[in-house]
mmCIF file of C-alpha atoms and ligand atoms in Angstrom:
data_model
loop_
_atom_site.group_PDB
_atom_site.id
_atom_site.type_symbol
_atom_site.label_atom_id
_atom_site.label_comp_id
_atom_site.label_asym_id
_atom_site.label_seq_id
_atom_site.Cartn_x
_atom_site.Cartn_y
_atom_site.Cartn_z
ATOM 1 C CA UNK Y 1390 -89.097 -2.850 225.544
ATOM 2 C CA UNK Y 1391 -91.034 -5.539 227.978
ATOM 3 C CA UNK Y 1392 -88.803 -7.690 229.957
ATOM 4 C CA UNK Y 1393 -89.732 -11.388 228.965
ATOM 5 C CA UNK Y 1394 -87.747 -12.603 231.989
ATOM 6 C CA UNK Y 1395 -90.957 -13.774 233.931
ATOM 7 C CA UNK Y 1396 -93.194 -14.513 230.892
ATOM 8 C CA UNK Y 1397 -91.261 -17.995 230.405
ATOM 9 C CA UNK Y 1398 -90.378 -20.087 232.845
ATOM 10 C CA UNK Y 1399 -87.125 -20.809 231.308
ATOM 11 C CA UNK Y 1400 -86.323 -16.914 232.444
ATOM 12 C CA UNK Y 1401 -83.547 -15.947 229.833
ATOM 13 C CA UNK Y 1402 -83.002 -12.237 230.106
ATOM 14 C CA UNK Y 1403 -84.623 -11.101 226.922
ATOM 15 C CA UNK Y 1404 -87.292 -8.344 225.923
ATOM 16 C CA UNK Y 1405 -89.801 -8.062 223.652
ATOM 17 C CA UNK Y 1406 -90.795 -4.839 221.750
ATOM 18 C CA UNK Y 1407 -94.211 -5.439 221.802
ATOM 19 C CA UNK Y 1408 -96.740 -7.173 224.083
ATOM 20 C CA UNK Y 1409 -100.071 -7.355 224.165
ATOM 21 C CA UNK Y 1410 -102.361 -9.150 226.917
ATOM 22 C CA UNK Y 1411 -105.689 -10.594 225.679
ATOM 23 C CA UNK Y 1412 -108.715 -11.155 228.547
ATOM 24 C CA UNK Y 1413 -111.327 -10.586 226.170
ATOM 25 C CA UNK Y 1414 -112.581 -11.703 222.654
ATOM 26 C CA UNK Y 1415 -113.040 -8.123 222.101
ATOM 27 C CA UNK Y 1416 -109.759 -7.273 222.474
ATOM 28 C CA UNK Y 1417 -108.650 -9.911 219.691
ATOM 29 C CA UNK Y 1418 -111.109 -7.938 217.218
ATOM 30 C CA UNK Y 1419 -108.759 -4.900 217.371
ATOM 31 C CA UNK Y 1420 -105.578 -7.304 217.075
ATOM 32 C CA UNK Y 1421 -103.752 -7.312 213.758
ATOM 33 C CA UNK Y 1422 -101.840 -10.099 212.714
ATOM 34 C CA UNK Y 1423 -98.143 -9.575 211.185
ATOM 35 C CA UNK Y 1424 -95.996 -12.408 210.021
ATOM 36 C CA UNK Y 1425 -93.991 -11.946 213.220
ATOM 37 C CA UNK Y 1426 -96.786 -12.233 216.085
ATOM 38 C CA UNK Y 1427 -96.895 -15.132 218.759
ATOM 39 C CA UNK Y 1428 -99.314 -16.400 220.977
ATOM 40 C CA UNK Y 1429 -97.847 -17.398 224.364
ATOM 41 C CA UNK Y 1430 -100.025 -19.194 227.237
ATOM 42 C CA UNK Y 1431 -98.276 -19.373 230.748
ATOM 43 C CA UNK Y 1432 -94.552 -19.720 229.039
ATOM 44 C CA UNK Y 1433 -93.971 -23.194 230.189
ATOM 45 C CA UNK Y 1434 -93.262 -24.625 227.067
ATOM 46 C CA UNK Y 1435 -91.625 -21.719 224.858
ATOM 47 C CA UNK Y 1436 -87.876 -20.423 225.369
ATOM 48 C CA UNK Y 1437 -86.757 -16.838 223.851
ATOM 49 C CA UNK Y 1438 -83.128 -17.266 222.869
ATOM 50 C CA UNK Y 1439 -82.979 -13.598 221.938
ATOM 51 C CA UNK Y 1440 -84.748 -10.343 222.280
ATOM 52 C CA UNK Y 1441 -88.084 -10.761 220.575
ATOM 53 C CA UNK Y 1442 -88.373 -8.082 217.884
ATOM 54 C CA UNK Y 1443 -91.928 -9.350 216.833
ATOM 55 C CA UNK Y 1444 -95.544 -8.923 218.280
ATOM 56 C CA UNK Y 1445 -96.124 -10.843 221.409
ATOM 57 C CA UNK Y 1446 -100.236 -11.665 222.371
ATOM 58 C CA UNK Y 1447 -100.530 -13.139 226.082
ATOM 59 C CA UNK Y 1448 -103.760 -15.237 226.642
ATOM 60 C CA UNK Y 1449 -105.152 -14.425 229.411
ATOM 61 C CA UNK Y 1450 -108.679 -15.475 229.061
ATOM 62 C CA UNK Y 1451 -110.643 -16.773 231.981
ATOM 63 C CA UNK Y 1452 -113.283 -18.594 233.204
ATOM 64 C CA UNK Y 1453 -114.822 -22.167 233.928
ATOM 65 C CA UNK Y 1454 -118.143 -23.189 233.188
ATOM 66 C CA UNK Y 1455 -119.534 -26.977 234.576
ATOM 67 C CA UNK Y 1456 -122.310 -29.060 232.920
ATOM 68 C CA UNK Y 1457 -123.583 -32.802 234.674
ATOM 69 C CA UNK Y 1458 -125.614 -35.138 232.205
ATOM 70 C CA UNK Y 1459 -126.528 -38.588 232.905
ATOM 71 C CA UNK Y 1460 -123.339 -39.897 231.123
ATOM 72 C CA UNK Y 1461 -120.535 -37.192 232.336
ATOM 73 C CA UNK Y 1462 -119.534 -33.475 232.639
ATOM 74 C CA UNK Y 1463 -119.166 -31.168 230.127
ATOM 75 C CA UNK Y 1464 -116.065 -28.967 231.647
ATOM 76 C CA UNK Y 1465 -115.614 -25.795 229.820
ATOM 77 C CA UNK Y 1466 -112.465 -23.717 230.897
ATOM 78 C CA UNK Y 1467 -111.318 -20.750 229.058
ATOM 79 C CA UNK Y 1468 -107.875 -20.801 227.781
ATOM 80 C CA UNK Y 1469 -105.602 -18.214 229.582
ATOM 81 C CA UNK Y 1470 -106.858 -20.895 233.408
ATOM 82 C CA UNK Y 1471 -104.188 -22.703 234.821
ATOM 83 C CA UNK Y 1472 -104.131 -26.587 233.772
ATOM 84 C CA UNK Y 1473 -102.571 -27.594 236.946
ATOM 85 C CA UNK Y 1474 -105.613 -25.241 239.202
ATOM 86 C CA UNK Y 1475 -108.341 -26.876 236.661
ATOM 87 C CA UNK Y 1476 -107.314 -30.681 237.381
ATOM 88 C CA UNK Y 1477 -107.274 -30.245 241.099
ATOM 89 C CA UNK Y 1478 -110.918 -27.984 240.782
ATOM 90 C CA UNK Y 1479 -112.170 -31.230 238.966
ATOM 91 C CA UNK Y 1480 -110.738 -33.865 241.303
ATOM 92 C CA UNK Y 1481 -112.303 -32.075 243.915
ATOM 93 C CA UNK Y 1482 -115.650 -32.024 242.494
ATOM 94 C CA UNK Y 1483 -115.308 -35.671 242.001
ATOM 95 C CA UNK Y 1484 -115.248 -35.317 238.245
ATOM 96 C CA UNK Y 1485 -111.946 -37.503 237.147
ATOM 97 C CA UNK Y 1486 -109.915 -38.411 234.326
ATOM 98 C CA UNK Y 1487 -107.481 -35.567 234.751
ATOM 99 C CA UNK Y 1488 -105.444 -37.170 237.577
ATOM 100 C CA UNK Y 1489 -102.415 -38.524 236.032
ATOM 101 C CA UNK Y 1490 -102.227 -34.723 234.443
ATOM 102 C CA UNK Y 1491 -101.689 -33.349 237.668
ATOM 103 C CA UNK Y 1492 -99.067 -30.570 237.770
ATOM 104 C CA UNK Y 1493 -98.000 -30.506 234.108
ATOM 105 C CA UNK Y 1494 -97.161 -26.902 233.935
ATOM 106 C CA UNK Y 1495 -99.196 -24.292 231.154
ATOM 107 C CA UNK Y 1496 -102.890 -23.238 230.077
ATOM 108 C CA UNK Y 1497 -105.418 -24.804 229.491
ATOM 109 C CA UNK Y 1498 -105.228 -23.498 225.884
ATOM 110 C CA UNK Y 1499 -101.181 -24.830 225.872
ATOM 111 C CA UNK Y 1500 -103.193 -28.594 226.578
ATOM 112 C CA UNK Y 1501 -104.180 -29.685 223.091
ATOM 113 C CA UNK Y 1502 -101.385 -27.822 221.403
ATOM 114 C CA UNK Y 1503 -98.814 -30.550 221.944
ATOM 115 C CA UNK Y 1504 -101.685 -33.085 223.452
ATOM 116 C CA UNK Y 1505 -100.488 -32.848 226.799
ATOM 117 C CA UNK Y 1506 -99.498 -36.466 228.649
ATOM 118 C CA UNK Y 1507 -98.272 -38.122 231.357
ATOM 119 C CA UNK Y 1508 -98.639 -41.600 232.703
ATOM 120 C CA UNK Y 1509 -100.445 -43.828 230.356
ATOM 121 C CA UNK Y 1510 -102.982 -40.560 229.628
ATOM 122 C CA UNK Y 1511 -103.230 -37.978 226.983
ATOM 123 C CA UNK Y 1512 -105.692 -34.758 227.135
ATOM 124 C CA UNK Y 1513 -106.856 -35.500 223.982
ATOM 125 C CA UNK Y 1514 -108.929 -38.396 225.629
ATOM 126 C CA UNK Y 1515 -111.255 -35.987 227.646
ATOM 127 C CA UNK Y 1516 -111.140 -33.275 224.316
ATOM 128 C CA UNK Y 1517 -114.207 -32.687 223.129
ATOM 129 C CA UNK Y 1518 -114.003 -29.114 221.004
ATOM 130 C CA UNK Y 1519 -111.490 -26.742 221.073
ATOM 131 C CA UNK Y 1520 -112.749 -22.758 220.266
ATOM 132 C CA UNK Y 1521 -110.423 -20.836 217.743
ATOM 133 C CA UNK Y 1522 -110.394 -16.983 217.313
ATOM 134 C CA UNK Y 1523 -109.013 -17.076 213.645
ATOM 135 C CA UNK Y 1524 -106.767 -13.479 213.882
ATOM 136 C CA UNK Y 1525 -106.308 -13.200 209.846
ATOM 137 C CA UNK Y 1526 -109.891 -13.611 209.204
ATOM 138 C CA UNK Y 1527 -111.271 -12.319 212.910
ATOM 139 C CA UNK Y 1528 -113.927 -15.260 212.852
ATOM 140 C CA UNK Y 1529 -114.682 -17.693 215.923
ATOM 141 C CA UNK Y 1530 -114.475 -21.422 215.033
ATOM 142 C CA UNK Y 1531 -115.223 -24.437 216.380
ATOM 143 C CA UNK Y 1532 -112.908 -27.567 215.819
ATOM 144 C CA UNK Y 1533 -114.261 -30.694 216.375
ATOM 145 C CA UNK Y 1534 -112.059 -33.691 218.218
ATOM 146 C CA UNK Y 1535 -111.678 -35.080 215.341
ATOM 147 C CA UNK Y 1536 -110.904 -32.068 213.123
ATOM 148 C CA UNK Y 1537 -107.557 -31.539 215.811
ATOM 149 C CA UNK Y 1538 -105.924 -34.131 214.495
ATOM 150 C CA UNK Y 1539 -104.339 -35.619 217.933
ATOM 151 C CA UNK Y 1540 -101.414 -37.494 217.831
ATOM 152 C CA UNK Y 1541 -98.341 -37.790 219.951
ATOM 153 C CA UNK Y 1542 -97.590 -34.670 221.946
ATOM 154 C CA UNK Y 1543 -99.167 -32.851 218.307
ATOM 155 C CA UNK Y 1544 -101.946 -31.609 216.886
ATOM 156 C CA UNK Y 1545 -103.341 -29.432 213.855
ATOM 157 C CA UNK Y 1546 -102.395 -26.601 216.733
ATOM 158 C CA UNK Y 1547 -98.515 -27.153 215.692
ATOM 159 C CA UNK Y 1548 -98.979 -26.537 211.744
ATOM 160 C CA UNK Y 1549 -97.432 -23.158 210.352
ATOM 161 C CA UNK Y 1550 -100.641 -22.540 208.541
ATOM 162 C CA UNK Y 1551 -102.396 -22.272 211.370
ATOM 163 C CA UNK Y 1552 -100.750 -20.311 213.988
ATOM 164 C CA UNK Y 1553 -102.201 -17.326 213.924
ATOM 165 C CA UNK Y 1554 -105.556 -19.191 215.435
ATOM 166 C CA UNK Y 1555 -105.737 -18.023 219.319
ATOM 167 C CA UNK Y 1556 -107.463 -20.967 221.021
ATOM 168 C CA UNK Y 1557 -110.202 -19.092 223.208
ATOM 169 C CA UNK Y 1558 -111.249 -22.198 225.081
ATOM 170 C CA UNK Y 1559 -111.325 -26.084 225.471
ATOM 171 C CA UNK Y 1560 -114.980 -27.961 226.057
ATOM 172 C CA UNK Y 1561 -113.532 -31.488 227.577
ATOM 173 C CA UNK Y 1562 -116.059 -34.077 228.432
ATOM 174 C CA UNK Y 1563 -115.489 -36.598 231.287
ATOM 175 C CA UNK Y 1564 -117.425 -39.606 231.661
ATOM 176 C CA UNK Y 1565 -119.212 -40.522 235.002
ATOM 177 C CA UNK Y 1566 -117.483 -44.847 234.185
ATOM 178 C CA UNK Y 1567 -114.387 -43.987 235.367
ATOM 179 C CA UNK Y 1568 -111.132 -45.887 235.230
ATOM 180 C CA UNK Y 1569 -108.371 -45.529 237.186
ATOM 181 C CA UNK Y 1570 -104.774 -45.772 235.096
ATOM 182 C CA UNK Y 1571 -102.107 -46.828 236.474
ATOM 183 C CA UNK Y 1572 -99.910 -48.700 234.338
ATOM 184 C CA UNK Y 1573 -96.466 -46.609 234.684
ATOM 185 C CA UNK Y 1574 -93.760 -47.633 236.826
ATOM 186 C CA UNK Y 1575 -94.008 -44.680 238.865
ATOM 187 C CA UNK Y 1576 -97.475 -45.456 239.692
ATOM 188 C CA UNK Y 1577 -96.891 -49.126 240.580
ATOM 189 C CA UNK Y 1578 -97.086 -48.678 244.093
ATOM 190 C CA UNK Y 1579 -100.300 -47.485 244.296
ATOM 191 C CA UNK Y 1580 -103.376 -50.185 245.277
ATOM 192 C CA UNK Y 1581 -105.418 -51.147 242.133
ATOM 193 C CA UNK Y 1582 -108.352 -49.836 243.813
ATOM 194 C CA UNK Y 1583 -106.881 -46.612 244.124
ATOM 195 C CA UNK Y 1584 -109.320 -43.313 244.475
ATOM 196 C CA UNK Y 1585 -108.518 -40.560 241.710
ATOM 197 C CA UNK Y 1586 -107.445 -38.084 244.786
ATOM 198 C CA UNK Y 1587 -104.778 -40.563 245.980
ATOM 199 C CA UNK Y 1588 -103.353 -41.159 242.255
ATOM 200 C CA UNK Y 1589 -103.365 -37.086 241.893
ATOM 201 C CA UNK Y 1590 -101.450 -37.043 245.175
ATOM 202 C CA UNK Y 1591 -99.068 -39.616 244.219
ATOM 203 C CA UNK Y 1592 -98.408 -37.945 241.027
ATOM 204 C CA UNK Y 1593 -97.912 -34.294 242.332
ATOM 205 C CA UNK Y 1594 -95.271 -36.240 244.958
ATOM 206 C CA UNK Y 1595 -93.629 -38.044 242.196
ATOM 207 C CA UNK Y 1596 -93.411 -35.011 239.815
ATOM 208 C CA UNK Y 1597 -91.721 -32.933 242.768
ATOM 209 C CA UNK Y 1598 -89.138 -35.011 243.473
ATOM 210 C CA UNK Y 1599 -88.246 -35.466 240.007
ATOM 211 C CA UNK Y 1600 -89.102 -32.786 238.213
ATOM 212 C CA UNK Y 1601 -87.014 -29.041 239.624
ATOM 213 C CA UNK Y 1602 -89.485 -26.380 240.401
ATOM 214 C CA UNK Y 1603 -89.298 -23.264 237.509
ATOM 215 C CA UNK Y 1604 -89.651 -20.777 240.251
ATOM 216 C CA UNK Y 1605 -86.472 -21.743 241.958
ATOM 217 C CA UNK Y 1606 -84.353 -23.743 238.863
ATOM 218 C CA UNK Y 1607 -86.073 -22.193 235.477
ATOM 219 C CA UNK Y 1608 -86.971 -24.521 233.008
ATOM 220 C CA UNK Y 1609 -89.422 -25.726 230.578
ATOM 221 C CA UNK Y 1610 -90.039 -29.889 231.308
ATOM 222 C CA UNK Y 1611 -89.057 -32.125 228.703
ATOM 223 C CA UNK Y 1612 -86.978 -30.317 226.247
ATOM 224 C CA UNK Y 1613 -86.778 -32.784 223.631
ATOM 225 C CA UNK Y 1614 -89.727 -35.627 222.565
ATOM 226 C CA UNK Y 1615 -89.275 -39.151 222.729
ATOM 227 C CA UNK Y 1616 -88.180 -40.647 219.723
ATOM 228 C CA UNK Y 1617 -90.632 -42.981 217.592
ATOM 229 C CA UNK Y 1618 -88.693 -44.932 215.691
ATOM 230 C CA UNK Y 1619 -89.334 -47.845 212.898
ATOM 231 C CA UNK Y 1620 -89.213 -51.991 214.441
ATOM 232 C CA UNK Y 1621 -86.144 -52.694 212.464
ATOM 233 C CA UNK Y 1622 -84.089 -49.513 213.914
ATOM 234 C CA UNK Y 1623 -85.121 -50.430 217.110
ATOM 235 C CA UNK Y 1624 -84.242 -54.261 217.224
ATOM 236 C CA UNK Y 1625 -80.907 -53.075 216.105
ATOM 237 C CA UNK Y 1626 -80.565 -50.689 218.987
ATOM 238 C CA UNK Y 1627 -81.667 -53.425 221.199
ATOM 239 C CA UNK Y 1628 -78.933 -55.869 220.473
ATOM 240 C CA UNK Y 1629 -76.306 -52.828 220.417
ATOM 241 C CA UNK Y 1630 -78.109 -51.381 223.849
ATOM 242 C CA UNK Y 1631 -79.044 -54.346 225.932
ATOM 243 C CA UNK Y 1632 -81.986 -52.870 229.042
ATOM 244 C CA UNK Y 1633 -82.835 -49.833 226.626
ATOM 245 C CA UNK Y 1634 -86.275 -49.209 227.338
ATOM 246 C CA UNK Y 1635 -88.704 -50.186 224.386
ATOM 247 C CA UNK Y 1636 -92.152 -49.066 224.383
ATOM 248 C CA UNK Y 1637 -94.276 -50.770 221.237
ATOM 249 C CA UNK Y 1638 -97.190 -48.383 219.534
ATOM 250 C CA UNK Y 1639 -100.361 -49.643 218.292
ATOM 251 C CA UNK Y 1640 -99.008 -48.889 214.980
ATOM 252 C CA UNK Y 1641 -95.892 -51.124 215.199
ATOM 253 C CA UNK Y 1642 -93.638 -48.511 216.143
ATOM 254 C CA UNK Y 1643 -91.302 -48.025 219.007
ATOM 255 C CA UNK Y 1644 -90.926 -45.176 221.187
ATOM 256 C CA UNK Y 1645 -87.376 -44.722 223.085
ATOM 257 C CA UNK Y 1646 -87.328 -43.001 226.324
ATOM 258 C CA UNK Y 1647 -84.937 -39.952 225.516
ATOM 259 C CA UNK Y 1648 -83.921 -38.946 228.968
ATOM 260 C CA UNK Y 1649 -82.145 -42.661 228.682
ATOM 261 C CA UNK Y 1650 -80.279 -42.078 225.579
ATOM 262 C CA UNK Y 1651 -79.291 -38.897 227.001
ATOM 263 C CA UNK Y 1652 -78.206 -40.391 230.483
ATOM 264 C CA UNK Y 1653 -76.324 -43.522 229.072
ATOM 265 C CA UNK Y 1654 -74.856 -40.984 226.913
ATOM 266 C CA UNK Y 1655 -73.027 -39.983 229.776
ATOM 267 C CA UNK Y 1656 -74.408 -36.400 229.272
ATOM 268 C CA UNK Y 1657 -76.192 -35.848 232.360
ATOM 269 C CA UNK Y 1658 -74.170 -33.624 234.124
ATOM 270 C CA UNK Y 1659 -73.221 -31.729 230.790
ATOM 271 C CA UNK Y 1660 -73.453 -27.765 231.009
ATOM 272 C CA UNK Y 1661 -72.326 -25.084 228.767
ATOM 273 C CA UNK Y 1662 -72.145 -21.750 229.864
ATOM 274 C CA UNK Y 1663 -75.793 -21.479 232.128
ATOM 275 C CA UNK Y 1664 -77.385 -23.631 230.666
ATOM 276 C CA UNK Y 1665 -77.197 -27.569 232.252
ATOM 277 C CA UNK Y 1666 -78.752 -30.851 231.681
ATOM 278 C CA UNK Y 1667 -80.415 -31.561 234.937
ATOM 279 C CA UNK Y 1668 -79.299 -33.917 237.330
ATOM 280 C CA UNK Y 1669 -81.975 -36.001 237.933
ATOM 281 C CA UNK Y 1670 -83.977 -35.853 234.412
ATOM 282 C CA UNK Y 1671 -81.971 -35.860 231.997
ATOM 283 C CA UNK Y 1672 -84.911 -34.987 229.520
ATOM 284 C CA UNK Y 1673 -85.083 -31.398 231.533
ATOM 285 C CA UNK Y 1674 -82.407 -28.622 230.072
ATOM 286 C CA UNK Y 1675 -82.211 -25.928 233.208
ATOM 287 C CA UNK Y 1676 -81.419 -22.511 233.625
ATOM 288 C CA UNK Y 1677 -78.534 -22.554 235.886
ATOM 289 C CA UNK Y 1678 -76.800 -19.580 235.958
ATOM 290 C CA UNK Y 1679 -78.000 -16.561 233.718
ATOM 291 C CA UNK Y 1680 -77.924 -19.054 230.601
ATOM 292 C CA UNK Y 1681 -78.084 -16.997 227.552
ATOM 293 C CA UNK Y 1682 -80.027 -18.493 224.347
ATOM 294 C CA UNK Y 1683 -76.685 -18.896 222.607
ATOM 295 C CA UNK Y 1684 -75.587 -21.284 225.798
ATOM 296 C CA UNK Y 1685 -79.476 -23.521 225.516
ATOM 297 C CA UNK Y 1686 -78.901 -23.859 222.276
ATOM 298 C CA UNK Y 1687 -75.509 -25.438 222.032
ATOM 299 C CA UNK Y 1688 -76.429 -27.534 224.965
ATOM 300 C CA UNK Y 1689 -79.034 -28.896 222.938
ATOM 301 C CA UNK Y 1690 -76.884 -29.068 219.717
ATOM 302 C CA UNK Y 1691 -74.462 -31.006 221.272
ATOM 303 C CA UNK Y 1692 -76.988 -33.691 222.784
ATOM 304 C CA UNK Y 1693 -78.453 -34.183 219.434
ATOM 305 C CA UNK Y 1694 -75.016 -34.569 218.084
ATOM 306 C CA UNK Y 1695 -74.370 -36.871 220.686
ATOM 307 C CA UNK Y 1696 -77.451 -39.111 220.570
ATOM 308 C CA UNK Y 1697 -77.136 -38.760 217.010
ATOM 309 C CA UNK Y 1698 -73.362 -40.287 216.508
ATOM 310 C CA UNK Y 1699 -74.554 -43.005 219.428
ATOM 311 C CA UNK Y 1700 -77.795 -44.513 218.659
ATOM 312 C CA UNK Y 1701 -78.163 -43.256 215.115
ATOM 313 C CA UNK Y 1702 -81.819 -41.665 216.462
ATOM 314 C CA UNK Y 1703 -82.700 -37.991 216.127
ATOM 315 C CA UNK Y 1704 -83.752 -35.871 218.977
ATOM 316 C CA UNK Y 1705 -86.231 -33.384 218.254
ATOM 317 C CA UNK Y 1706 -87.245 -30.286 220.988
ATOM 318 C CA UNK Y 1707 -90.539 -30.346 222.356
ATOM 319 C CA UNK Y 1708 -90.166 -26.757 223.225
ATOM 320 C CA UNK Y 1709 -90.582 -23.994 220.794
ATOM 321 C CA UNK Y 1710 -87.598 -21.705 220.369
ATOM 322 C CA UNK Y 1711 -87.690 -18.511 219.205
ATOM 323 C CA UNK Y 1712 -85.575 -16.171 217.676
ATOM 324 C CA UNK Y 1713 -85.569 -12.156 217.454
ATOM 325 C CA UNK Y 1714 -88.497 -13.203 214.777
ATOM 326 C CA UNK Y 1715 -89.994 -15.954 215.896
ATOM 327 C CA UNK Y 1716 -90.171 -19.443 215.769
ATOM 328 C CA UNK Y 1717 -87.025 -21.070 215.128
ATOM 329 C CA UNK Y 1718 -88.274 -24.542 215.929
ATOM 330 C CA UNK Y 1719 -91.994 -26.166 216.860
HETATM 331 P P1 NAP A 117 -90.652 -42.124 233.242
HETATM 332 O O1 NAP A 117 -91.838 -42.590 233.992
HETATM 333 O O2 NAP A 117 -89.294 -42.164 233.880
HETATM 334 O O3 NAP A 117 -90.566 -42.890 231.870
HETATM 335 C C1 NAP A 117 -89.562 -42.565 230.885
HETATM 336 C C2 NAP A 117 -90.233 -42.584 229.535
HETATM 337 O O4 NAP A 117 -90.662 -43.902 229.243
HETATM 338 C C3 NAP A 117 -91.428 -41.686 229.526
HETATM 339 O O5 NAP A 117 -91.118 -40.609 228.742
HETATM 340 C C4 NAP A 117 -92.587 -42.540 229.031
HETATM 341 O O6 NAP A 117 -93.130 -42.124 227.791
HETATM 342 C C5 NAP A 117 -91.988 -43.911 228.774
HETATM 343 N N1 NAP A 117 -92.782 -44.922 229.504
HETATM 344 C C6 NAP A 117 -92.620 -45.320 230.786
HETATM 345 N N2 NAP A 117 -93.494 -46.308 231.088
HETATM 346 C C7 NAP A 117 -94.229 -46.513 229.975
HETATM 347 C C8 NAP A 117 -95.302 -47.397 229.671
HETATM 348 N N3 NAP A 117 -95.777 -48.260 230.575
HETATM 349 N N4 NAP A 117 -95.845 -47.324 228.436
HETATM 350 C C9 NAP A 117 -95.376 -46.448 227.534
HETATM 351 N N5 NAP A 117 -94.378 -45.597 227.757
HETATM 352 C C10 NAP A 117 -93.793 -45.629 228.965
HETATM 353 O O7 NAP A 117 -90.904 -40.636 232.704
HETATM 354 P P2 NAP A 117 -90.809 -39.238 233.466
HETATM 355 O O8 NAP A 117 -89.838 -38.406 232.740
HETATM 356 O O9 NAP A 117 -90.671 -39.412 234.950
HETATM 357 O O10 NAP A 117 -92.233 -38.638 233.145
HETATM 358 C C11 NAP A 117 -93.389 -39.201 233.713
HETATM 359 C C12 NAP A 117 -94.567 -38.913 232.826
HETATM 360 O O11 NAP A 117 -94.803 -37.509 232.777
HETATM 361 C C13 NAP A 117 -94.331 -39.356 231.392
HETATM 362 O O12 NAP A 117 -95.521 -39.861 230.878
HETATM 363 C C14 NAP A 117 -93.931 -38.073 230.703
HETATM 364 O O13 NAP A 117 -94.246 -38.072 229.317
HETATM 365 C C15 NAP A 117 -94.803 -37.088 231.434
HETATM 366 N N6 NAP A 117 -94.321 -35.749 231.227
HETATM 367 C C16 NAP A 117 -94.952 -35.030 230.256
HETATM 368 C C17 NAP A 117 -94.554 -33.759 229.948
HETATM 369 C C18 NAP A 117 -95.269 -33.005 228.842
HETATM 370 O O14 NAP A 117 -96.375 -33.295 228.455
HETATM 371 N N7 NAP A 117 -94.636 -32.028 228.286
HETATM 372 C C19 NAP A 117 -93.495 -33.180 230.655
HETATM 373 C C20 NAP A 117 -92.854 -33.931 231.649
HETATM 374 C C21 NAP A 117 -93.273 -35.234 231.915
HETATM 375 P P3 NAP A 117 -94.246 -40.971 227.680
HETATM 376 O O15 NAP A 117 -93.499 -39.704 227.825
HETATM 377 O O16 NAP A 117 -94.766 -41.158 226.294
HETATM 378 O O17 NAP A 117 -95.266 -41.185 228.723
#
């Protein structure tokens, strides 16, 4: 058995039976897929509830590769590199964009999974290609921007039918006309004129403050994702909630904030056995005490429940949870 305890960052005491670390296409050739195998990245955004009975594969590819045209750079980064190591690599070599990604936790292959964001920006932007290893089939694909079908914190990367595709690597391409965003409230402070360096800064700060640390209270960021919600539903939440943040979609939708409905909730401070809602994001379920996947779980049950029976709006994880088999929700 292989102790998973330091392969998630949510660090439930759990083991695997098998595990199998990939730093080479070669090694994928030899891999064979069973109904039970996962792919895991860095951890960051996956939680074992129990002891893992299936086949676990570990990307661990590596390597960076950078291209300058006259319009931009063509960034390739393997998928097993940091994301967090690869923005600060870029802002350094003046190439931005990445900025307002700054220490979102994961791989770079974890990025257009769940189309990683943060402050007015999503991955997907700078996405050019993403490279597949297909394990059923053992062919290398390419998948076009297009052909990834980015939305919301989701992508074709999500679908059942295609998990067993190991992304090997992510060609981005940043464009020399840059513009800096900084339309979040958290970034308000900052001088319009602001240098990509000083917004990564800022949002590294920010992120600390708010955000605990996995390495000293384990977690995995947001557990749940905001809720997008019809115009109607909303303007009746609106006049039952008056101050509830809003946020208006190009496509006529709303999107709540969730740590809000959590915290007016009055759930905040709610913990059942380890596992706790934490104090200062509501949004982030932590690992307070030896939680056990049993004790995450009805945490989480009974915030949906509550949110539920409250606003009438359902709260879906943006972690995946797994079971002794796998998956139990994506
Ligand atoms: P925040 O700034 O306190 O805002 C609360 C929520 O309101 C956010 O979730 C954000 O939605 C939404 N929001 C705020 N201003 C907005 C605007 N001008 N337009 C549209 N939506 C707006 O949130 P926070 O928890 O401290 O997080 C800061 C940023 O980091 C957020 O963008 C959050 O999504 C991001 N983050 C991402 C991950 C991840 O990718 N897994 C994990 C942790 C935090 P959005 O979430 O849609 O931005």
């Amino acid at each position: 058995m292989f102790p998973l305890k330091q392969k998630h960052s949510f660090a439930v005491d759990v083991n695997a039976k098998q595990v199998i670390e990939i730093d080479s296409i070669g090694a994928l050739q030899s891999l064979v897929w069973k109904n039970d195998t996962y792919i895991l990245g860095e951890g960051t955004n996956t939680i074992f509830t129990e002891d893992f009975n299936g086949q676990l594969i570990i990307n661990r590819l590596s390597g960076i590769e950078i291209k300058e045209s006259e319009t931009g750079w063509h960034v390739y980064a393997a998928a097993g590199e940091n994301w967090h190591k690869l923005v600060v690599k870029l802002i350094g070599l003046g190439i931005y964009g990445s900025e307002n990604l700054a220490l979102i936790p994961g791989s770079v292959g974890a990025a257009p999974v769940q189309n990683i964001g943060a402050y007015g920006v999503e991955v997907a932007t700078f996405i050019d290609r993403v490279e597949v290893y297909d394990c059923k089939l053992h062919v290398q694909t390419t998948l076009s921007h297009e052909e990834c079908e980015f939305a919301y914190r989701d992508s074709i990367f999500k679908r059942p039918a295609h998990w067993h595709w190991f992304i090997t690597g992510v060609h981005f391409f940043f464009p020399k006309a840059w513009q800096a965003v900084l339309g979040y409230p958290d970034l308000a402070s900052l001088a319009s004129d602001a240098t990509a360096e000083q917004i990564m800064s800022h949002v590294i700060k920010i992120r600390q403050q708010k955000l605990p640390d996995p390495a000293r209270v384990p977690n995995a960021g947001s557990f749940f994702k905001n809720p997008v919600i019809p115009q109607a539903d909303c303007q009746r939440l609106q006049a039952d909630f008056p101050g509830i943040p809003v946020f208006l979609q190009a496509n006529g939708e709303c999107k709540l904030a969730a740590a809000w409905l959590i915290d007016k909730a009055g759930l905040k401070s709610l913990s059942v056995g380890g596992a706790a809602v934490h104090e200062r994001q509501a949004l982030v379920l932590v690992n307070r005490n030896n939680a056990s996947g049993a004790d995450i779980l009805s945490l989480a049950e009974h915030i949906q429940t509550n949110v539920r029976e409250r606003y009438g709006v359902e709260l879906e994880p943006e972690v995946r949870l797994l079971n002794d088999y796998g998956l139990i929700y994506s």
